[in-house]
Structure formats: structure tokens, C-alpha cells
Coordinates of C-alpha atoms in Angstrom, one line a residue:
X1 CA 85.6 -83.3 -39.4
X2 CA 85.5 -79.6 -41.2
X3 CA 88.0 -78.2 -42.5
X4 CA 90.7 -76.1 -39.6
X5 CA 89.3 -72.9 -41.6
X6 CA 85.6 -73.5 -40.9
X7 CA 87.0 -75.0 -37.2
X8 CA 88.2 -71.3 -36.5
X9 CA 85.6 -69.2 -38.0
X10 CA 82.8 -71.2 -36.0
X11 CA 85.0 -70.6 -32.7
X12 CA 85.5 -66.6 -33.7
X13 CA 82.0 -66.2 -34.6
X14 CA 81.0 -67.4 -31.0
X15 CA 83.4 -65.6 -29.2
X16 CA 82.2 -62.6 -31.5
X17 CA 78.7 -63.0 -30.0
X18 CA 80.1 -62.6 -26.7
X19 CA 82.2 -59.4 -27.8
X20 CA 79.0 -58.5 -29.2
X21 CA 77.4 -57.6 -25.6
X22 CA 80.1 -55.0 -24.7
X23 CA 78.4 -52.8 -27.9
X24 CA 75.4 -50.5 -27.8
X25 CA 72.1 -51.9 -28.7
X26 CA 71.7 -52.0 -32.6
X27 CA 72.0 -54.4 -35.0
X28 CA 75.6 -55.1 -35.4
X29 CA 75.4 -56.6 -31.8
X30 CA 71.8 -57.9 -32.3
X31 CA 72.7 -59.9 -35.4
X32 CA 76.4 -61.4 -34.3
X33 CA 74.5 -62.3 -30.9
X34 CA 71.8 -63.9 -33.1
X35 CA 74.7 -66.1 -35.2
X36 CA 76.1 -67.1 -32.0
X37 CA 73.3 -68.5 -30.4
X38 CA 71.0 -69.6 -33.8
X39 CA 73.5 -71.2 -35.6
X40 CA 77.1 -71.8 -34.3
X41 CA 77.1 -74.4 -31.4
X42 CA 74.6 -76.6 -33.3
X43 CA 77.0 -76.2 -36.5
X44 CA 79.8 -77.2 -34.4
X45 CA 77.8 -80.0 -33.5
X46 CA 76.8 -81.2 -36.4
X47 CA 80.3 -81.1 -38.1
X48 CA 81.7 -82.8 -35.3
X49 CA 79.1 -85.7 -35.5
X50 CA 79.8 -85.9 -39.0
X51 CA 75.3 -86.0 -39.2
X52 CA 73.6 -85.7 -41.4
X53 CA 75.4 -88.2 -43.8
X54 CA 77.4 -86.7 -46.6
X55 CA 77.1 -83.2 -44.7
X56 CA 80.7 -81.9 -46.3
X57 CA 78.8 -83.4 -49.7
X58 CA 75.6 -81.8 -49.3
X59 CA 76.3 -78.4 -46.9
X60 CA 72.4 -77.5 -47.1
X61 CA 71.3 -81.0 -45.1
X62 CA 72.8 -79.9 -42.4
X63 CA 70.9 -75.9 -42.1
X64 CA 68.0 -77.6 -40.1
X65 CA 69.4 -80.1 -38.0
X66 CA 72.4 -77.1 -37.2
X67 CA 69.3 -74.9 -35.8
X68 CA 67.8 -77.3 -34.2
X69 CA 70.8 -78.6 -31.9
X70 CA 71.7 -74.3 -31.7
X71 CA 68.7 -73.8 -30.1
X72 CA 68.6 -76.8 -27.7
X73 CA 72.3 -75.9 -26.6
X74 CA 71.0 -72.0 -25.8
X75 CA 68.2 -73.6 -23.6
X76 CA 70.5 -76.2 -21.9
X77 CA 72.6 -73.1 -21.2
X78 CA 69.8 -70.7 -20.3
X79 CA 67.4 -73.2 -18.0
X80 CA 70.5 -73.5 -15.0
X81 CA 71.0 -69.9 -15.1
X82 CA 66.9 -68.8 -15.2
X83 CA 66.3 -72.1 -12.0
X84 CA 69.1 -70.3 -10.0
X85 CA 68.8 -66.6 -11.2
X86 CA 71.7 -65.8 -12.3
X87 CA 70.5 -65.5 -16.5
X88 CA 72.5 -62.5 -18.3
X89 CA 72.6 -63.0 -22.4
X90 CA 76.9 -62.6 -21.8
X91 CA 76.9 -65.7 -19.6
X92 CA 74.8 -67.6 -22.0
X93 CA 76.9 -66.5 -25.0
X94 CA 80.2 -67.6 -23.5
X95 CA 79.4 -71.1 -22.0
X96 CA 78.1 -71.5 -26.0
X97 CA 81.5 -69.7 -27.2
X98 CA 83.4 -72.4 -24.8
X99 CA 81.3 -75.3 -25.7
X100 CA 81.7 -74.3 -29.6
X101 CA 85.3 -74.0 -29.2
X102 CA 85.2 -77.4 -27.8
X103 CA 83.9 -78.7 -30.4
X104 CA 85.8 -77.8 -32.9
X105 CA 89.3 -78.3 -31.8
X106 CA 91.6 -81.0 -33.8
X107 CA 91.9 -83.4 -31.1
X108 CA 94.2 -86.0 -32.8
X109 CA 93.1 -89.7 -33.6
X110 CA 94.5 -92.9 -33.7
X111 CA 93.9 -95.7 -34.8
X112 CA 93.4 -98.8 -32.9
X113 CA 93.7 -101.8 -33.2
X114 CA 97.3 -100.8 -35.3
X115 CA 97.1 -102.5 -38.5
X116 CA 98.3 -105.7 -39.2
X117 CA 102.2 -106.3 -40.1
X118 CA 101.3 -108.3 -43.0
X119 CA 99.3 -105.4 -44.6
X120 CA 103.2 -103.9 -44.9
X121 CA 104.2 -106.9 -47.1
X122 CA 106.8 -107.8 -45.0
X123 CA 108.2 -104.5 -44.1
X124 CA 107.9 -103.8 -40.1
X125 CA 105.2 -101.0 -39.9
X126 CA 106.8 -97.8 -39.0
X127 CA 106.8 -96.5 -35.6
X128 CA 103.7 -94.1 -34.4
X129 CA 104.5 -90.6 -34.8
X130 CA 104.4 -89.9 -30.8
X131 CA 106.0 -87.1 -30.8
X132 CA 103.5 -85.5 -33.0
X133 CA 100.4 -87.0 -31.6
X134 CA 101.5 -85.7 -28.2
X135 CA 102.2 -82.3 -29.5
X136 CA 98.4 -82.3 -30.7
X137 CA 96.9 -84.0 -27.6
X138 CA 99.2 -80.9 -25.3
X139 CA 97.8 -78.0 -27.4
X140 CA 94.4 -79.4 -27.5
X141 CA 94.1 -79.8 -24.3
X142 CA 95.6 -76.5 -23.3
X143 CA 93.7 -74.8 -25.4
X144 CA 90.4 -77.0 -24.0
X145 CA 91.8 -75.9 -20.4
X146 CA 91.9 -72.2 -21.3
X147 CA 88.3 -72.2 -22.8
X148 CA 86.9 -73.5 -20.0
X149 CA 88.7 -71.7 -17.4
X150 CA 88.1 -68.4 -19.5
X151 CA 84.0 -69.8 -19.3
X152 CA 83.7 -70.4 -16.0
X153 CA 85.8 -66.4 -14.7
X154 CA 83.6 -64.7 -17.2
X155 CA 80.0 -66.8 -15.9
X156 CA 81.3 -66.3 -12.4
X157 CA 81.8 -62.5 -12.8
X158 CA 80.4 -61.1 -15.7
X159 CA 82.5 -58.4 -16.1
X160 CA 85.4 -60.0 -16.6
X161 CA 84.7 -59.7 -20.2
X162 CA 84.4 -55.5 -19.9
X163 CA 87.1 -53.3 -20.3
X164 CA 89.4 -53.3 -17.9
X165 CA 89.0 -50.4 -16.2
X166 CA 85.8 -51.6 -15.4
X167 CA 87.0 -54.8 -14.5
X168 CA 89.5 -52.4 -11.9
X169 CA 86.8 -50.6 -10.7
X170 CA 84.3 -53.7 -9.8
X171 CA 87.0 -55.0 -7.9
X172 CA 87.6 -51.9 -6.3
X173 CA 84.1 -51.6 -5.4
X174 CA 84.1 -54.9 -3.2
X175 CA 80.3 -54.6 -2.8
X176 CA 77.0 -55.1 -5.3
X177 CA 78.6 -56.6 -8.8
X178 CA 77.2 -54.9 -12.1
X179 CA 74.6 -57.8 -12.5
X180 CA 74.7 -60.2 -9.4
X181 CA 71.8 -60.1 -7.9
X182 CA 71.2 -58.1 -4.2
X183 CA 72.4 -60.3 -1.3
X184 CA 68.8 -60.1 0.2
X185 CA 65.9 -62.8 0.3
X186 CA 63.9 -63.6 -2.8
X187 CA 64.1 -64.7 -6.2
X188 CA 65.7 -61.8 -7.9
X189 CA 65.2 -61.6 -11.8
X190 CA 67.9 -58.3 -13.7
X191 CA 65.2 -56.7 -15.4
X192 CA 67.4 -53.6 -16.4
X193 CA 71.1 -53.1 -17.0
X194 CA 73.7 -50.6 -19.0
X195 CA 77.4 -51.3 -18.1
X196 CA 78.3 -48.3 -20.7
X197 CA 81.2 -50.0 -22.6
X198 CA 79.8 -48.8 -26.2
X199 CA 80.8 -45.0 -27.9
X200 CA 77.5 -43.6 -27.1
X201 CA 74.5 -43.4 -24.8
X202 CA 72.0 -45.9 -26.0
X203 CA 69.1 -44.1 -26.8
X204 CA 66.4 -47.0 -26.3
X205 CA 67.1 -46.7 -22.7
X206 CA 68.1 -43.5 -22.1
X207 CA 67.2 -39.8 -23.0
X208 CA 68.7 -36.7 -22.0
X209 CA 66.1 -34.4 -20.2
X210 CA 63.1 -34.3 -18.6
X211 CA 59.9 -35.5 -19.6
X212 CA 58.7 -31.5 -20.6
X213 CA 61.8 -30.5 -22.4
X214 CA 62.1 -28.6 -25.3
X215 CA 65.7 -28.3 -26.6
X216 CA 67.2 -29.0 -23.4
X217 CA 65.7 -28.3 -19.8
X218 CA 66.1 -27.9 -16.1
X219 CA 64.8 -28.1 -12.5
X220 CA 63.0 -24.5 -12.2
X221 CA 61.4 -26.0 -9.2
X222 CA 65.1 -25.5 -7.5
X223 CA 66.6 -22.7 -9.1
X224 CA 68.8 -24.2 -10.8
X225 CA 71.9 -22.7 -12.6
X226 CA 72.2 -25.2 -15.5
X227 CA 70.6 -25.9 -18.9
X228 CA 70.8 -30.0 -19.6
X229 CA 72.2 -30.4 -23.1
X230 CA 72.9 -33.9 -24.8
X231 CA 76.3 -32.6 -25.7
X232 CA 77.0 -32.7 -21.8
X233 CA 76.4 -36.5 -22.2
X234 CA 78.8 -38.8 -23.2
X235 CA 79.9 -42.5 -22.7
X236 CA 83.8 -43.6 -23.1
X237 CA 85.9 -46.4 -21.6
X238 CA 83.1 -48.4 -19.7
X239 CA 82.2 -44.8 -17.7
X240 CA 78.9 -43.0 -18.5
X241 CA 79.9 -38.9 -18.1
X242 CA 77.4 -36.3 -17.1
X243 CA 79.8 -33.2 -17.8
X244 CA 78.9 -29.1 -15.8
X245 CA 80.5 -26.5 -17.2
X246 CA 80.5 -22.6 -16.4
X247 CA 79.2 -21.8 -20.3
X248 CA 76.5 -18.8 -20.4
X249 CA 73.6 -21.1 -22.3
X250 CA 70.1 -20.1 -23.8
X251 CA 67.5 -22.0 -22.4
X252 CA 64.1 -22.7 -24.9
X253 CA 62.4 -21.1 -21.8
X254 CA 63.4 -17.7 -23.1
X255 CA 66.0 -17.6 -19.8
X256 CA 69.6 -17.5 -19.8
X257 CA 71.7 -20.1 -17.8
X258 CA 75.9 -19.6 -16.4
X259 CA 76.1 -23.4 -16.5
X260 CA 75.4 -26.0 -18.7
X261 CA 75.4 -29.5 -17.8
X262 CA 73.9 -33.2 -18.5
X263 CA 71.7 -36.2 -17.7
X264 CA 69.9 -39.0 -18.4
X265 CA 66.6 -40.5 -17.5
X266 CA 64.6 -43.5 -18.8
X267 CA 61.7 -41.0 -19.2
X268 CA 60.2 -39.6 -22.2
X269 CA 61.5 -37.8 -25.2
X270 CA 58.8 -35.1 -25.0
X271 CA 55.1 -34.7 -22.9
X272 CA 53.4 -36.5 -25.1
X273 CA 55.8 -39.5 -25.3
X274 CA 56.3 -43.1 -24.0
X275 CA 58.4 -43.8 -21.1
X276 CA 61.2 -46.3 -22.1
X277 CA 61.2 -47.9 -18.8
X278 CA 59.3 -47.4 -15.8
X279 CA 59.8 -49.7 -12.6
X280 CA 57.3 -50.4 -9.6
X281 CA 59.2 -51.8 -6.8
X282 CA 62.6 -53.6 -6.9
X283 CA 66.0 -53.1 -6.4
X284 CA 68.3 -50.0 -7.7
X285 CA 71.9 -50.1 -7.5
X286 CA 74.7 -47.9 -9.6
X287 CA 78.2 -47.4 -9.4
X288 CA 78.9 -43.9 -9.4
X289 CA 81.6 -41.7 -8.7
X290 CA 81.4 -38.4 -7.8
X291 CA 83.2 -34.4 -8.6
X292 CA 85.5 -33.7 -6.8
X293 CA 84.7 -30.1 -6.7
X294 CA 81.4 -30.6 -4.1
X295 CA 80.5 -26.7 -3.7
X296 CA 77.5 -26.0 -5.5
X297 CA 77.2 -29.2 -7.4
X298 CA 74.3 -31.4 -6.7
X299 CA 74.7 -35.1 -8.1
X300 CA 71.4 -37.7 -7.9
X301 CA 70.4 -41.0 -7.9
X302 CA 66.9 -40.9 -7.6
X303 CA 63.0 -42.0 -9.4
X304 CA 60.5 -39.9 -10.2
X305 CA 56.8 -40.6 -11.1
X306 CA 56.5 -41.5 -14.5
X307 CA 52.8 -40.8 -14.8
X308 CA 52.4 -37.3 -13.0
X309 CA 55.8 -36.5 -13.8
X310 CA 55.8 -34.2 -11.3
X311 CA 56.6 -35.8 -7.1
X312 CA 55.9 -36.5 -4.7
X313 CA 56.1 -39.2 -4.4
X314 CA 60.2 -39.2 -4.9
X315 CA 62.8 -41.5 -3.9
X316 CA 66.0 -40.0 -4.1
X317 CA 68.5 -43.3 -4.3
X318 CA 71.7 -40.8 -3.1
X319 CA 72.4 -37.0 -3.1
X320 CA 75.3 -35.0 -2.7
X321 CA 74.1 -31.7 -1.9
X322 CA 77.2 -29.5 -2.1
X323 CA 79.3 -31.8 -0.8
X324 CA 81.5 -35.1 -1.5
X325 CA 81.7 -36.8 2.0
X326 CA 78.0 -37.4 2.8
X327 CA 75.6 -39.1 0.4
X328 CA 71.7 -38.1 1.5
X329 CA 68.9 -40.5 1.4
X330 CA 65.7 -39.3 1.1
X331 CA 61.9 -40.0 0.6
X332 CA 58.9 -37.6 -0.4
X333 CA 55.4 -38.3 0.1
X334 CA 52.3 -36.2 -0.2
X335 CA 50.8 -35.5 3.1
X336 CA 46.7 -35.4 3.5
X337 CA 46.5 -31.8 3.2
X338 CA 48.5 -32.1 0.0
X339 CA 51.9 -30.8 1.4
X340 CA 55.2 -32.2 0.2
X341 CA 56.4 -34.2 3.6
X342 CA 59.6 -36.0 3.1
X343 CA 61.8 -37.8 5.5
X344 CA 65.6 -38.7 5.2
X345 CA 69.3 -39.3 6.6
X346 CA 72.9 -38.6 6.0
X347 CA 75.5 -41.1 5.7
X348 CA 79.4 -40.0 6.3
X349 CA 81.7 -38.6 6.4
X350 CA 83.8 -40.5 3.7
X351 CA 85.3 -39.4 0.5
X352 CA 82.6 -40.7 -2.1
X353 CA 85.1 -38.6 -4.6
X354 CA 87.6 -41.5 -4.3
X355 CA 86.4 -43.5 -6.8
X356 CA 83.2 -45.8 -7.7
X357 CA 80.9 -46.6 -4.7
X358 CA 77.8 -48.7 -4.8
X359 CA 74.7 -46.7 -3.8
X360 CA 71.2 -48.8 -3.7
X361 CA 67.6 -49.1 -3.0
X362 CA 65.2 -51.6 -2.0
X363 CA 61.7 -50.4 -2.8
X364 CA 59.3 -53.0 -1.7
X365 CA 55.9 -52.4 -1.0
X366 CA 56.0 -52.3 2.6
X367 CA 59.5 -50.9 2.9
X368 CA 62.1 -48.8 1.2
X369 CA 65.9 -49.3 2.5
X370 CA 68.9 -47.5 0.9
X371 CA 72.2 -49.1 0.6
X372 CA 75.7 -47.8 0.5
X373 CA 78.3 -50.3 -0.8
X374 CA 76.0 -53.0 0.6
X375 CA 76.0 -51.5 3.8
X376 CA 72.3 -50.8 4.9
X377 CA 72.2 -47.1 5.8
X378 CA 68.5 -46.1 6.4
X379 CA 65.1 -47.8 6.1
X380 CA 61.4 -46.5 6.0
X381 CA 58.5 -48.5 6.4
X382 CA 55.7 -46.1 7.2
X383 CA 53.0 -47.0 5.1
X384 CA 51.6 -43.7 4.1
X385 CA 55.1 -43.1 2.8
X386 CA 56.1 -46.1 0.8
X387 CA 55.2 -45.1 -3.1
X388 CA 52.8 -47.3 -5.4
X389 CA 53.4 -45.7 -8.4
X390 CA 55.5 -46.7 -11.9
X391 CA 58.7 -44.5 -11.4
X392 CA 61.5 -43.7 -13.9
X393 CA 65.2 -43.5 -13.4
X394 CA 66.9 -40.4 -13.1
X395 CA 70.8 -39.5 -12.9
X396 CA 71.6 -36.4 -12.9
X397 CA 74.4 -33.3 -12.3
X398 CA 72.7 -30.1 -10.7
X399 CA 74.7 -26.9 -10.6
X400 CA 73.8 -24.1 -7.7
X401 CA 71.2 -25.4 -5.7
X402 CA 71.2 -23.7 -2.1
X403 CA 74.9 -22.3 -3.3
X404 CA 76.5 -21.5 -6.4
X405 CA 79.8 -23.0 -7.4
X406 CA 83.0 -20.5 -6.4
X407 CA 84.4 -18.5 -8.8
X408 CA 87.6 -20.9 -9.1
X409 CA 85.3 -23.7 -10.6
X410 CA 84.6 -24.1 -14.5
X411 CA 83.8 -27.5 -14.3
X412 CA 83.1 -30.8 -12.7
X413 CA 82.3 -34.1 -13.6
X414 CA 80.0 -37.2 -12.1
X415 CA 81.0 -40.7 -13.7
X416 CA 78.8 -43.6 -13.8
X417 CA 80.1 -47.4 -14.1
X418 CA 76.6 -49.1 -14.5
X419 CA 73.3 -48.8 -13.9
X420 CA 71.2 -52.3 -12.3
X421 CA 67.4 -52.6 -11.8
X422 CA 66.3 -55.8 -9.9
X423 CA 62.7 -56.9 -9.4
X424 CA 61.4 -60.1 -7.5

């Protein structure tokens, strides 16, 4: 067997990989992920086998066979979890991380048959170090027990590997988990997720305006009173915060805002641009909290059209229109004479402002049915109103639609836990 300083850096290099998913996309975490399932397990292997032959003699015999047993390890991790849907790269990554860990503990060996009294010349052999070989068997079996029961909490709930405040506030939430699938019929695949436990908004999914901004933007169509900025954006402590304040702003549009505020969208960085994501049916969940301060803040869930850019069709997910004890549900449609004809429902009252609730969709092609910590709240299935279109994700924190904040508020805050897309 390897040396006990190659034993640990194998284990730490796997348990790195699984670290490595609480980090913004970018190549730190794309390269230690990448060691951790390439190359670590089948090394572990390997050195444990003691195969190739003369492997400590000859280090490089042992790069192929290595990768080779590294990737059949990922797939024998990865098949279960794809057959019974429940595949996330963290739950691969730590039943590798417990298997390496496994493999390279020091579990002691003896030697049996003991050798032969004569061999002593005629000294009585000494007595088996029992005391020491237990001592090894205890901790490597402790330490086997605590890998596997570490393994099987974090594959069980995969956020029990998140910070934990955001381990707090899944548990709080009693409902939809960051990345279990919906408790509805079907094979659900995760096709989207951001748990925001990096420093900063990740930028491949997100962007921080509208598809037509131009150093910042807003919602003319509403008459609004805030200017998005990216500097209203920020992500800290597993929370992404969209951050209003009463600060006179500039707008490119030649206009003059009293608030400034932010959000994100999985749109466009500009007109002419690509969407990052875009969705056509599926299920939406997030975990948001809302301000406390309700008057004159408007907080949304909601999807836009990613082609038109402009709705209807809309499906606004939840929306707190001045107020933080109903959540609205809503769906627009363009009626035959081209009107905007929408239909909705509230839900409350209760204090969303308590902390993180659960608010969902199910857009299905025949159906679209919102959800409010798992609770179904409203469903439409009217054909001529169900959209057909790619849609992109929007969250954002509106200031002084239908009212404007009173004078006693500079500020307010909506906090997001994580963000799930599920499609069938």
C-alpha cells in the first residue's frame, strides 16, 4: 500500500472535488471536480490493489489503468442516480470522496497462519501486539463509519454539504428541497440549478438587466421608480441579494430615477445577444424571502418570452405587489384581437417576510399550476392560455409600481436561497 502521505492527499483531493461544487463556475472548481472524478478513486484503486506490478517502482504504469478504473467508478456512481433520477455532480462526487476514503485507510494486517516457533530458534515468539492492532482496527473502522454515514446524509439531502445557513433554512422550509425533484408524476431530470454559496453572481447563468439594456434598465412599461444596476446585485452566505435603495440614479435613457435597485435574468447581455438559458415547459421552484417593507415594492418570480422579449405570453411564478402577506399568481395571454388578457389568484394572508418560502410552477403543455411551499394554490388549463414559447427566468425587485414607497423607507431587500428548473 502507498505511503500514509499519498493515503491523505488522495482522500483530500476527493473530498476537495466535493467542496468544489459550493464555488462559482470557473476553473478552480471545474479542474478539482475534474481530479476527483478522472483520477482519484481509480488511483485509490490501483494502490490499494497493489496493480499494475511494481506500481510504487514504476509510478507512470499505473496513469492508464488509474483513469480507466476513475471513470468506471464515476459511471457505477452516476448510472443509479440517472435510472432513479436523482443525478446531481455533488452526490456523485461524494459517494467517490467516501469510496476513495475507503480505500485508502490503513486497515491493519495480520498475519496468519502465525509463524512457526522454531523460526525463533527456540525463543517462544512474542505475543501479538493486540492492543495496537485493535487500536488500528477501532479508528479504521470509525473513521470508515463516519465516511459512509457523512456519504449517505449528504446523497440523501444534498445540501447538507452547503453552508449552514442554508442547511437552516432548507429545513425550515419543510417543502421542495434545492434539487429533489417535484413530488408530481413523471420522470423528472434538474436541468438548471444555482444554490448561491460562491462570492459572486455567476455570470454564465445570470445577467443583470433586461434583454434591451444599456448601462442598466427598467420596466417603462410600469412606471417604474428604479434603475437596475449590477452593483444592486450581490451573492454572500448561500443568499442571492437583489438590494432597492432610495439613491437619485441616471438612467442611459436620458431619465432620472429616486431608486435604484437589482436583478437577474437568464436572458441576454444586450439585443443582439444569446440567451444563456431559455426553458419550454417544466418545473420552477425558488426559495425566496421577501422585504419586509411591502409598500411600494414589487418582488417577482416570473418568465418572460425569450424570443419577442416582449409578453404576453407571461407567467408570473409569484408577486408581491405592495405587500408581504399575499403572494399573486398570474398568467398573460394574447387574446384574438391582440389584447393583453391575463388571469390570476391570490394566496394569503401569511407573512411570506418570515423567512424562505418555496414558490413553484408547473408549466406543462396542457396545464400550468403554481405552488406555494408544495401546497397547490391555483391551476390553469385553458388551452388558448397555456404558452408554447422558449421563456427565460426572471427575479426581480420593482420599486413604485401602483404606489410609491413612504417617505420613512430608504431601503429594502429580497433574498433568494436557490433557484431549480425541472423538465420531464
Amino acid at each position: 500500500m502507498a505511503g500514509p502521505h499519498l493515503r491523505l492527499v488522495l482522500a483530500l483531493l476527493a473530498w476537495a472535488g466535493v467542496a468544489a461544487t459550493t464555488l462559482t463556475a470557473g476553473p478552480v472548481r471545474t479542474a478539482t471536480a475534474a481530479v476527483a472524478l478522472l483520477a482519484v478513486p481509480g488511483t485509490a484503486l490501483v494502490l490499494r490493489c497493489r496493480w499494475p506490478a511494481g506500481v510504487r517502482q514504476a509510478p507512470l504504469t499505473a496513469v492508464v489503468p488509474a483513469l480507466a478504473c476513475s471513470a468506471v467508478l464515476s459511471a457505477v456512481a452516476a448510472v443509479p442516480m440517472l435510472l432513479t433520477h436523482t443525478f446531481t455532480p455533488r452526490r456523485v462526487l461524494v459517494v467517490l470522496a467516501v469510496l476513495t476514503t475507503l480505500l485508502v485507510l490503513p486497515y491493519p494486517r495480520r498475519r496468519w497462519p502465525p509463524p512457526d516457533p522454531g523460526t525463533w530458534s527456540g525463543r517462544s515468539a512474542p505475543p501479538p501486539p493486540a492492543g495496537r492492532q485493535n487500536g488500528r482496527s477501532l479508528r479504521a473502522g470509525a473513521l470508515a463509519a463516519a465516511c459512509l454515514l457523512a456519504g449517505a446524509a449528504a446523497c440523501a439531502d444534498p445540501t447538507a454539504l452547503t453552508s449552514p445557513a442554508s442547511k437552516a433554512r432548507a429545513e425550515s422550509e419543510g417543502t421542495v428541497r434545492a434539487t429533489e425533484p417535484p413530488n408530481l408524476p413523471g420522470p423528472w431530470h434538474l436541468v438548471f440549478h444555482d444554490d448561491f454559496d460562491g462570492s459572486r453572481l455567476n455570470t454564465a447563468d445570470w445577467t443583470t438587466c433586461y434583454d434591451w439594456n444599456l448601462g442598466g434598465c427598467t420596466n417603462a412599461g410600469n412606471h417604474e421608480l428604479e434603475w437596475y444596476l449590477p452593483g444592486q446585485v450581490s451573492v454572500a452566505d448561500g443568499d442571492l441579494t437583489l438590494t432597492a435603495q432610495r439613491r437619485e440614479t441616471h438612467g442611459t435613457d436620458g431619465k432620472t430615477y429616486p431608486w435604484t435597485s437589482g436583478m437577474v435574468t437568464t436572458g441576454r447581455d444586450h439585443w443582439d445577444g444569446t440567451p444563456r438559458h431559455t426553458f419550454t415547459y417544466g418545473y420552477y421552484a425558488a426559495a425566496i424571502k421577501v422585504p419586509a417593507q411591502a409598500e411600494g415594492m414589487f418582488p417577482a418570480f416570473w418568465l418572460i418570452p425569450a424570443e419577442t422579449r416582449g409578453t404576453p405570453p407571461e407567467i408570473d411564478i409569484a408577486e408581491f405587489i405592495n405587500t408581504a402577506t399575499h403572494v399573486s399568481a398570474n398568467l398573460h395571454w394574447r387574446a384574438p384581437d391582440g389584447n393583453d388578457t391575463h388571469i390570476g389568484k391570490d394566496y394569503g394572508p401569511q407573512d411570506f417576510a418570515d423567512g424562505y418560502h418555496v414558490y413553484a410552477v408547473d408549466w406543462q403543455p396542457d396545464s400550468v399550476t403554481w405552488y406555494v411551499d408544495g401546497v397547490q394554490r391555483f391551476r390553469v388549463t385553458e388551452p388558448t392560455a397555456i404558452p408554447h414559447v422558449a421563456m427565460e427566468l426572471v427575479l426581480n425587485l420593482a420599486v413604485g409600481f401602483q404606489t410609491a414607497p413612504s417617505p420613512g423607507t430608504d431601503s429594502a431587500a429580497l433574498k433568494v436561497g436557490w433557484v431549480s428548473v425541472w423538465q420531464r
